[in-house]
Amino acid sequence: GIVLAKRPEYTAAQKRFLGELFENEVFPVLTPVRCTGDMPLPYTANLTLSVAFLLESESGTSDLDELAKTAGGAQGDFDASHPDRSSGERVAVVQIPQSLERVVRIPEESAEAAFALLEDVIVTFAEQLFPGFRVREHLLFRVTRDADIGVDEERDEDFVEAMERVLEHRERSAAIRLSTTGTSEWLEAYLMGALGLEASEVYHKSEPLDLDSLSALVDVPGFADLRYEPRKPANSPDFPDDEPIWESIMKSDALLYHPYESFAPVVRLLQSAADDPGVLAIKMTLYRTGGSAAIIGALERAAQNGKQVTAVVELKARFDEQRNIEWAERLERAGVILVYGVARLKVHSKALLIVRREERGLRRYVHLSTGNYNDRTAKLYTDMGYFTCRDDISYETGLFFNALTGYSEIPTLSRLAMAPVAMKERLVHLIERESMRASNEGDGLILAKMNSLADPEIVDALYAASCSGVDIALNVRGICMLVPGVSDLSERIGVVSIVGRYLEHARAFYFLNGGNEEVYLSSADWMPRNLERRVELMFPVENERLKQRVKEALELQFQDTSHAYELLSDGRYVARTGRADEVPFNSQEALFERVYALAREDRRGLGSSFEVRRKPPAPGASRGGGA
């Protein structure tokens, strides 16, 4: 019931409506820029939509170029085979304003809702921009510019300034791709010449460019049946509102699975630390916070309250660099000790350490996660966060932070595994151990979930494990360079990708280990860039209740017949479906039901009445009624 109206299909009523819209709302905002003669192509920012127009003069028409010419400067005739920027053809470029809504709602009698795209409206009425000229051809285009510009890693004391300079250069970096929609070969060749691109760097698109803009359709009134049912994250029973968060973590290790469970305990932990007089220090890695007001505000307040607050800020988080610089400066003004990553490596690990003075001495509280400290993406990405105050985990987390912020040998860790020094070796060892147990005991199982799988050594170890009799189920949302289902190589390996309502972002690994099950969570995918060029953490989940939660989540996703796609040995993905008489199984919805059930069970544990506890009377005590 939602229709995209295209230019040749506009009804008379729609054209009248759009004509008025163009005249009143669009025309005043547009700036056509001519590129005639030696005038360069106007700067086109990265991924900005623009329209190029090839114009021809109506009889007897002059423009400012002609008036400014001296004798002998007559315009050349149009030459479709010679798109030379100095040949005299009149070219103008109009940038599609980002300040205007790109999706334009229009009247339509035959559909419940119809819309037009702003660029089509501009092209339809473009001749109003060029009085006395006709539009001979047009081409919608978008330029992709190089974002891979290195920063001087040696400039420790001026690293922020060096990064800011990189960002300035990126805005005017070399064009590496031209995406077009249209059929003007002349304008395409003209743009290629102006941008210095080859034919292999031009991408022809039949669909609209920049499909992100179509997200505006979500707000079209009505169509409730096309929208996801609103889902509210469950409150974890491990973190009762009426109990100090320190007590909750002291009772037992805890696990949160976002967005099924609320991110609020993470924010609450930081806010409690900011205000608790017993808290002495907070150490935290920050990669993509999105400038979260709650998290940044808690760190600011903690520093202002006299606590030693250290933030390891990764300024090289691509496309978040400017935002990270801005809120890092805020933190520095508040008194936070800032460390801007590690030279030549990205700090991609997600770790929080809080040191608190208690009656029995100092205790360290730790939160380790597969995802960023970002309360907005915690509602959209699936991630797991682990809370503990165990001495072994918290001690090694402290060593990890000391290695990041000071002069320290890279620590040898036994409970945690850190990339780029030991994580790949630990993973290969775990896979090879599973192979050995399967060869000797006839039983082996690996369940693993990640965003991408591309590391050759890991892939080879998985192939060898399959040949040794290990059953391997991989949930890889994106890139997978392992080929499953190949005889005598990977016939015991299955790969699924789940693309559903939430972006699958967690990294979780399960090893049967001869019945002594081991479960790990990590910030790292199994890719060379994560395992060799980033600072990452992998950490064990040893609490039996939490271990089974992670295992159950992995198993549920391998049962998905709603949004799962299976990778075949020929590289194709096919949708996984159940029997025709079965309701499709949606693992994301099932995980929501699981956390709701956990919350209900916790509430039912209270019973229907209060259990009153009293001390029994002492032997021989009077039974009489007193005041």
XYZ file of C-alpha atoms in Angstrom:
627
model
C 0.000 0.000 0.000
C 3.011 2.343 -0.118
C 3.925 3.485 -3.622
C 7.010 5.205 -5.011
C 5.839 7.508 -7.786
C 8.415 8.044 -10.518
C 8.727 11.096 -12.738
C 7.035 9.770 -15.905
C 4.166 8.436 -13.787
C 3.154 11.632 -11.968
C -0.550 12.349 -12.324
C -1.703 15.868 -13.123
C -2.687 16.352 -9.491
C 0.683 15.118 -8.260
C 2.552 17.358 -10.675
C 0.568 20.398 -9.532
C 1.264 19.508 -5.910
C 4.979 19.003 -6.533
C 5.194 22.175 -8.647
C 3.913 24.260 -5.763
C 6.234 22.447 -3.359
C 9.217 23.093 -5.639
C 8.427 26.778 -6.052
C 7.751 27.472 -2.385
C 10.023 25.079 -0.478
C 12.747 23.695 -2.751
C 13.690 26.341 -5.317
C 14.815 28.952 -2.730
C 17.248 26.435 -1.171
C 18.943 25.153 -4.334
C 22.242 26.502 -5.642
C 23.043 25.510 -9.228
C 26.793 25.767 -9.880
C 28.032 26.068 -13.456
C 31.089 24.134 -14.600
C 31.539 25.737 -18.002
C 34.976 26.154 -19.532
C 37.799 26.154 -17.000
C 35.500 26.316 -13.973
C 36.171 23.186 -11.882
C 33.562 20.719 -10.762
C 32.213 22.019 -7.434
C 33.429 20.076 -4.430
C 31.198 17.084 -3.715
C 31.428 15.843 -0.153
C 31.649 12.152 0.626
C 28.377 10.301 -0.146
C 26.469 13.518 -0.869
C 23.800 13.287 -3.570
C 24.034 15.689 -6.498
C 22.533 16.076 -9.975
C 24.578 17.063 -13.015
C 22.756 18.790 -15.881
C 23.849 19.190 -19.485
C 22.207 22.352 -20.820
C 21.640 23.788 -24.267
C 20.819 27.376 -25.006
C 17.466 28.417 -26.343
C 17.731 30.530 -29.519
C 19.297 33.953 -28.913
C 20.055 33.329 -25.225
C 23.257 34.581 -23.594
C 24.596 33.919 -20.132
C 27.210 35.688 -18.010
C 29.989 33.582 -19.507
C 29.218 34.898 -22.983
C 28.899 38.493 -21.801
C 32.325 38.248 -20.189
C 34.016 36.850 -23.278
C 36.143 38.843 -25.589
C 35.981 38.459 -29.364
C 36.358 34.974 -30.769
C 34.889 33.113 -27.783
C 31.775 31.619 -29.350
C 30.349 28.502 -27.770
C 31.118 25.238 -29.501
C 28.477 22.878 -30.750
C 27.377 19.977 -28.578
C 29.632 16.950 -29.076
C 28.425 13.771 -27.403
C 31.716 12.023 -28.084
C 33.978 14.691 -26.606
C 33.239 15.450 -22.926
C 36.145 17.854 -22.531
C 35.658 20.267 -19.605
C 36.927 23.137 -21.762
C 34.954 22.288 -24.903
C 32.178 24.758 -24.242
C 29.248 22.530 -23.259
C 27.218 24.014 -20.448
C 27.252 21.781 -17.358
C 25.711 22.643 -14.009
C 25.681 20.690 -10.767
C 22.981 20.946 -8.106
C 23.538 19.394 -4.709
C 20.501 17.709 -3.140
C 20.055 19.699 0.113
C 20.364 17.596 3.235
C 18.279 20.202 5.037
C 15.156 19.128 3.107
C 13.192 15.919 3.511
C 14.195 13.572 0.739
C 11.024 11.473 0.952
C 8.087 13.658 -0.130
C 4.568 12.489 0.653
C 2.236 13.139 -2.324
C -1.486 12.666 -3.029
C -2.481 9.326 -4.553
C -6.002 7.966 -5.113
C -5.093 4.364 -5.933
C -2.832 3.663 -2.946
C -2.923 4.200 0.799
C 0.280 6.252 0.675
C 2.543 7.521 -2.076
C 5.815 9.371 -2.073
C 8.284 10.939 -4.465
C 12.006 11.450 -4.032
C 13.361 14.983 -3.759
C 15.885 14.451 -6.570
C 13.070 13.477 -8.943
C 11.195 16.638 -8.005
C 14.303 18.735 -8.707
C 14.880 17.077 -12.081
C 11.217 17.520 -13.042
C 11.289 21.269 -12.507
C 14.999 21.860 -13.144
C 14.481 24.219 -16.082
C 13.161 26.807 -13.608
C 16.745 26.922 -12.325
C 18.113 27.754 -15.787
C 15.883 30.344 -17.502
C 16.569 30.436 -21.237
C 18.148 26.988 -21.280
C 16.830 23.519 -21.878
C 17.972 20.453 -19.929
C 19.339 18.115 -22.541
C 20.513 15.363 -20.159
C 20.865 14.820 -16.434
C 22.633 12.350 -14.144
C 22.162 11.731 -10.427
C 25.473 10.881 -8.796
C 27.222 10.295 -5.503
C 30.984 10.315 -4.859
C 32.692 8.026 -2.347
C 35.923 9.489 -1.008
C 38.903 7.697 0.535
C 38.454 7.365 4.309
C 41.602 5.282 4.825
C 44.005 8.069 5.702
C 46.687 7.241 8.244
C 47.542 9.368 11.254
C 51.067 10.028 12.492
C 51.188 7.410 15.251
C 54.395 8.852 16.726
C 52.816 12.193 17.703
C 51.734 11.122 21.189
C 51.583 14.597 22.702
C 49.759 16.053 19.687
C 47.745 13.001 18.720
C 44.375 14.774 18.935
C 45.659 17.577 16.727
C 47.085 15.012 14.287
C 43.732 13.223 14.142
C 41.844 16.485 13.585
C 44.143 17.217 10.657
C 43.395 13.768 9.226
C 39.668 14.474 9.478
C 40.109 17.757 7.631
C 42.003 15.985 4.863
C 39.414 13.223 4.658
C 36.743 15.752 3.736
C 38.720 16.523 0.592
C 40.357 13.163 0.014
C 40.586 11.471 -3.365
C 37.437 10.158 -5.009
C 37.498 6.360 -5.214
C 34.012 5.600 -6.544
C 31.291 7.273 -8.593
C 27.766 5.878 -8.221
C 25.211 7.018 -10.775
C 21.565 6.657 -11.648
C 20.648 7.696 -15.177
C 21.609 7.174 -18.824
C 23.759 10.181 -19.744
C 27.007 8.722 -21.029
C 28.328 12.225 -21.779
C 27.837 13.468 -18.211
C 29.216 10.233 -16.794
C 32.385 10.629 -18.867
C 32.581 14.286 -17.866
C 32.389 13.419 -14.158
C 34.947 10.638 -14.537
C 37.379 13.116 -16.056
C 36.691 15.757 -13.434
C 37.138 13.284 -10.558
C 40.061 11.368 -12.060
C 38.268 8.004 -12.066
C 38.467 4.994 -14.364
C 35.494 3.151 -15.845
C 36.002 0.314 -13.344
C 35.366 2.797 -10.534
C 31.904 3.791 -11.803
C 28.887 1.924 -10.430
C 25.564 2.127 -12.273
C 22.526 1.810 -10.024
C 18.978 1.224 -11.148
C 17.515 1.747 -7.691
C 17.619 5.093 -5.838
C 21.012 6.014 -4.438
C 21.415 6.315 -0.662
C 18.670 3.985 0.493
C 19.210 5.087 4.107
C 16.873 7.998 3.428
C 13.978 5.588 2.966
C 13.969 4.994 6.716
C 11.708 8.058 6.802
C 8.925 5.748 5.568
C 8.837 4.173 9.021
C 7.039 7.286 10.234
C 4.238 7.165 7.633
C 0.954 7.250 9.595
C -0.893 3.956 9.715
C 0.559 0.628 8.535
C 0.829 -0.740 12.062
C 0.789 -4.264 10.656
C 4.051 -3.570 8.803
C 5.905 -2.423 11.912
C 7.606 -4.542 14.524
C 5.632 -4.916 17.711
C 7.250 -2.661 20.319
C 9.500 -4.618 22.650
C 10.612 -3.343 26.038
C 13.838 -4.828 27.412
C 13.287 -6.967 30.489
C 14.706 -5.940 33.850
C 17.236 -8.544 34.904
C 16.334 -10.282 38.185
C 20.056 -10.241 39.022
C 19.844 -6.490 39.618
C 16.865 -5.658 41.884
C 16.099 -1.956 42.010
C 15.963 -1.951 45.825
C 19.418 -3.509 46.272
C 22.748 -1.669 45.938
C 24.395 -2.797 42.739
C 27.551 -3.730 44.673
C 25.594 -6.299 46.666
C 24.038 -7.723 43.514
C 27.462 -8.345 41.960
C 28.919 -9.680 45.236
C 26.149 -12.285 45.440
C 26.942 -13.794 42.078
C 28.430 -13.138 38.668
C 25.776 -11.752 36.322
C 25.161 -11.642 32.587
C 23.046 -9.227 30.566
C 21.950 -10.049 27.017
C 21.008 -6.864 25.178
C 18.577 -5.741 23.807
C 16.513 -8.481 25.417
C 17.619 -7.235 28.829
C 17.932 -3.599 29.814
C 21.266 -1.784 29.545
C 20.259 0.199 32.651
C 22.422 -1.803 35.142
C 25.562 -0.795 33.205
C 24.613 2.887 33.482
C 23.554 2.364 37.087
C 26.934 0.812 37.932
C 28.745 3.875 36.581
C 26.368 6.332 38.234
C 26.670 4.517 41.562
C 30.445 4.591 41.249
C 30.371 8.327 40.520
C 28.498 9.099 43.745
C 29.659 6.340 46.138
C 32.154 7.762 48.666
C 33.865 4.364 48.853
C 34.786 4.307 45.163
C 38.388 5.358 44.633
C 38.991 4.766 40.925
C 37.224 4.041 37.638
C 38.997 2.761 34.526
C 37.156 2.311 31.257
C 37.696 1.748 27.543
C 35.572 3.831 25.196
C 35.287 3.005 21.492
C 31.874 4.070 20.190
C 29.776 5.557 22.976
C 27.724 7.728 20.644
C 28.376 10.494 23.166
C 25.969 8.825 25.611
C 24.877 11.536 28.027
C 24.429 9.051 30.887
C 27.858 7.423 30.538
C 29.871 10.546 29.785
C 27.976 12.433 32.477
C 28.724 9.744 35.096
C 32.453 9.841 34.295
C 32.469 13.647 34.481
C 30.687 13.609 37.833
C 33.012 10.938 39.216
C 36.070 13.035 38.363
C 34.478 16.141 39.844
C 33.764 14.132 43.014
C 37.482 13.481 43.432
C 37.711 9.931 42.113
C 40.582 8.938 39.881
C 38.901 8.354 36.518
C 40.817 7.018 33.532
C 39.300 6.672 30.066
C 41.077 4.901 27.230
C 39.520 6.640 24.236
C 40.001 5.193 20.764
C 40.167 8.138 18.410
C 40.729 5.816 15.440
C 37.183 4.410 15.585
C 36.421 5.079 11.947
C 33.715 7.670 11.240
C 33.309 8.322 14.986
C 36.614 10.172 15.317
C 35.201 13.702 15.452
C 32.499 12.778 17.934
C 35.035 10.971 20.139
C 37.345 14.002 20.114
C 34.508 16.295 21.181
C 33.367 14.347 24.216
C 36.955 13.402 25.128
C 37.684 17.096 25.497
C 34.659 17.366 27.791
C 36.017 14.579 29.973
C 39.455 16.131 30.091
C 37.983 19.444 31.267
C 36.255 17.536 34.095
C 39.563 16.072 35.259
C 39.431 12.624 33.668
C 42.818 11.093 32.787
C 42.642 10.439 29.055
C 44.696 7.938 27.105
C 44.219 8.098 23.347
C 44.590 4.452 22.421
C 47.799 2.638 21.556
C 50.162 3.516 18.709
C 49.592 1.411 15.580
C 46.778 -0.570 17.210
C 43.076 0.082 17.829
C 41.758 -0.507 21.335
C 38.553 -2.383 20.547
C 38.090 -4.181 23.878
C 35.138 -3.268 26.113
C 36.151 -3.159 29.760
C 35.225 -1.306 32.944
C 37.047 -1.600 36.286
C 35.882 0.057 39.520
C 37.968 0.051 42.723
C 35.932 0.420 45.912
C 36.989 0.565 49.565
C 34.876 -1.729 51.752
C 35.037 -3.007 55.338
C 37.313 -5.906 54.399
C 39.579 -3.802 52.203
C 39.638 -2.886 48.536
C 37.372 -4.760 46.143
C 37.395 -4.469 42.344
C 34.221 -4.674 40.266
C 34.472 -5.523 36.590
C 32.210 -5.314 33.573
C 33.416 -6.925 30.332
C 31.357 -6.866 27.170
C 31.094 -7.910 23.549
C 29.639 -4.513 22.601
C 30.214 -0.808 23.036
C 29.241 1.358 25.987
C 26.441 2.927 24.001
C 22.926 2.972 25.436
C 21.405 3.686 22.007
C 22.927 0.756 20.115
C 22.223 -1.461 23.133
C 18.584 -1.280 21.975
C 19.460 -2.317 18.413
C 22.499 -4.636 18.641
C 22.609 -8.027 20.352
C 25.485 -8.067 22.847
C 26.414 -9.789 26.101
C 27.851 -8.051 29.151
C 29.427 -9.858 32.115
C 29.664 -8.531 35.701
C 31.957 -9.963 38.366
C 34.071 -9.076 41.389
C 36.097 -12.303 41.275
C 39.666 -11.673 42.358
C 41.280 -13.488 39.432
C 39.282 -11.700 36.703
C 39.482 -8.284 38.363
C 43.235 -8.614 39.000
C 43.937 -9.431 35.364
C 41.624 -6.636 34.207
C 43.769 -4.285 36.282
C 46.906 -5.607 34.574
C 45.217 -5.043 31.226
C 44.517 -1.387 32.022
C 48.047 -0.821 33.333
C 49.441 -2.132 30.051
C 47.224 0.316 28.134
C 47.881 3.422 30.185
C 51.454 3.164 31.493
C 54.826 1.573 30.910
C 54.294 -2.132 31.390
C 55.356 -5.323 29.741
C 52.458 -6.945 27.979
C 51.053 -9.037 30.842
C 50.836 -12.815 30.771
C 47.182 -13.517 31.513
C 45.734 -16.888 32.427
C 42.025 -16.091 32.850
C 41.719 -13.440 30.136
C 43.159 -13.618 26.620
C 44.331 -10.399 24.990
C 44.875 -9.705 21.310
C 47.188 -9.166 19.537
C 49.516 -11.154 21.824
C 47.749 -14.343 22.895
C 44.122 -14.553 21.824
C 44.635 -16.263 18.474
C 46.942 -18.841 20.062
C 44.355 -19.493 22.805
C 41.578 -19.956 20.245
C 43.657 -22.297 18.082
C 44.542 -24.268 21.232
C 40.873 -24.586 22.233
C 39.928 -25.791 18.741
C 42.856 -28.242 18.607
C 42.004 -29.545 22.086
C 38.483 -30.255 20.853
C 39.997 -32.114 17.876
C 42.172 -34.224 20.163
C 39.302 -35.099 22.458
C 37.098 -36.028 19.500
C 39.854 -38.251 18.082
C 40.444 -39.978 21.441
C 36.959 -39.981 22.933
C 34.747 -39.808 19.852
C 32.887 -36.681 20.916
C 33.491 -33.039 20.093
C 31.348 -29.921 19.690
C 32.070 -26.255 18.978
C 29.379 -23.581 18.858
C 30.575 -20.115 17.898
C 28.895 -16.827 17.126
C 30.567 -13.755 15.636
C 30.235 -10.978 13.082
C 32.954 -12.204 10.709
C 35.234 -15.189 10.179
C 38.273 -14.530 7.997
C 41.447 -15.582 9.819
C 43.260 -18.292 7.803
C 44.807 -20.020 10.851
C 41.452 -20.220 12.627
C 39.778 -21.505 9.444
C 42.454 -24.190 9.001
C 42.077 -25.261 12.645
C 38.301 -25.586 12.173
C 38.814 -27.654 9.012
C 41.176 -29.958 10.909
C 38.669 -30.252 13.775
C 35.922 -31.229 11.343
C 38.162 -33.946 9.871
C 38.828 -35.177 13.437
C 35.107 -35.686 14.081
C 34.180 -32.413 15.811
C 30.690 -31.106 15.054
C 30.943 -27.354 14.470
C 28.025 -24.909 14.243
C 28.984 -21.353 13.305
C 26.704 -18.326 13.476
C 28.510 -15.727 11.337
C 26.437 -12.677 10.470
C 28.739 -11.153 7.850
C 31.933 -12.186 6.092
C 32.684 -15.910 6.234
C 35.750 -17.184 4.381
C 35.313 -20.745 5.645
C 33.595 -23.053 3.147
C 31.243 -25.490 4.907
C 29.968 -28.873 3.784
C 32.971 -29.925 1.676
C 33.682 -33.667 1.747
C 36.872 -34.618 3.629
C 37.361 -31.003 4.695
C 34.372 -29.358 6.352
C 31.488 -31.791 6.118
C 30.806 -31.512 9.869
C 30.671 -27.699 9.761
C 27.470 -25.699 9.305
C 27.279 -21.905 8.933
C 24.205 -19.732 9.369
C 23.757 -15.964 9.219
C 20.864 -14.312 11.037
C 19.658 -10.983 9.664
C 16.637 -9.897 11.632
C 15.172 -7.084 13.654
C 18.341 -6.646 15.726
C 21.903 -6.549 14.429
C 23.680 -9.695 15.650
C 26.837 -8.342 17.287
C 27.754 -10.668 20.166
C 30.828 -12.898 20.038
C 30.338 -16.105 22.034
C 32.230 -19.412 21.867
C 31.333 -22.810 23.353
C 33.585 -25.889 23.579
C 32.255 -29.263 24.810
C 35.728 -30.198 26.148
C 34.829 -33.813 26.883
C 31.861 -32.772 29.013
C 33.748 -30.149 31.026
C 32.077 -27.357 29.029
C 33.846 -24.040 28.523
C 32.217 -20.785 27.394
C 33.934 -17.561 26.362
C 32.764 -14.103 25.347
C 34.865 -11.611 23.438
C 35.033 -8.205 21.790
C 36.858 -9.790 18.833
C 35.720 -11.421 15.630
C 37.871 -14.180 14.145
C 39.579 -11.875 11.642
C 43.240 -10.886 11.179
C 42.457 -7.245 11.933
C 40.915 -8.172 15.317
C 43.404 -10.844 16.315
C 46.567 -9.150 15.012
C 45.968 -5.399 14.773
C 43.604 -4.567 17.625
C 43.690 -4.710 21.411
C 40.874 -7.131 22.248
C 39.779 -9.231 25.211
C 38.305 -12.715 25.493
C 37.000 -13.742 28.897
C 35.558 -16.959 30.376
C 32.059 -17.438 31.746
C 32.410 -20.050 34.493
C 29.267 -19.607 36.569
C 27.217 -22.676 35.591
C 23.922 -20.786 35.375
C 25.385 -18.139 33.098
C 27.301 -20.695 31.056
C 24.057 -22.517 30.273
C 22.390 -19.214 29.346
C 25.044 -18.529 26.713
C 24.892 -22.103 25.416
C 21.089 -21.971 25.189
C 21.247 -18.681 23.259
C 23.685 -20.214 20.771
C 21.547 -23.314 20.321
C 18.355 -21.298 19.822
C 19.870 -19.370 16.957
C 20.830 -22.546 15.136
C 17.138 -23.516 15.251
C 15.986 -20.300 13.551
C 13.748 -20.819 10.507
C 12.537 -17.219 10.278
C 15.580 -15.006 9.634
C 18.431 -17.490 9.243
C 20.336 -18.062 6.013
C 22.497 -21.136 5.538
C 25.828 -20.898 3.734
C 26.277 -23.612 1.100
C 29.552 -25.048 -0.134
C 29.200 -23.145 -3.433
C 29.108 -19.780 -1.611
C 25.353 -19.197 -1.893
C 23.154 -18.411 1.090
C 19.670 -19.950 1.207
C 16.895 -19.124 3.634
C 16.378 -21.807 6.281
C 12.759 -22.866 6.516
C 10.933 -25.415 8.588
C 8.159 -27.765 7.534
C 5.168 -26.247 5.788
C 2.937 -27.064 8.768
C 5.286 -25.376 11.266
C 5.255 -21.787 12.419
C 8.646 -20.228 11.508
C 10.913 -20.123 14.564
C 12.259 -16.624 15.234
C 15.243 -16.913 17.568
C 15.262 -13.207 18.454
C 11.639 -13.332 19.555
C 12.329 -16.592 21.417
C 15.186 -14.944 23.314
C 12.851 -12.143 24.363
C 10.396 -14.721 25.667
C 13.206 -16.412 27.605
C 14.211 -13.244 29.461
C 10.571 -12.368 30.136
C 10.123 -15.864 31.608
C 13.196 -15.407 33.820
C 11.790 -12.121 35.135
C 8.372 -13.740 35.791
C 9.943 -16.660 37.645
C 11.852 -14.251 39.848
C 8.655 -12.378 40.719
C 6.798 -15.625 41.406
C 9.532 -16.540 43.882
C 8.035 -13.917 46.210
C 4.849 -15.933 46.536
C 1.348 -14.555 47.022
C 1.961 -13.476 50.611
C 4.865 -12.365 52.740
C 6.765 -14.955 54.712
C 7.203 -13.375 58.146
C 10.337 -14.401 60.030
C 10.300 -14.255 63.842
C 12.578 -15.510 66.553
C 10.930 -18.372 68.461
C 10.156 -17.592 72.131
C 12.663 -18.707 74.760
C 11.654 -21.815 76.758
C 9.392 -20.900 79.633
C 8.708 -17.401 78.372
C 5.320 -15.961 79.298
C 2.586 -16.426 76.714
C 0.550 -13.582 78.137
C -0.329 -10.539 76.075
C 1.877 -7.561 76.736
C 1.713 -4.043 75.456
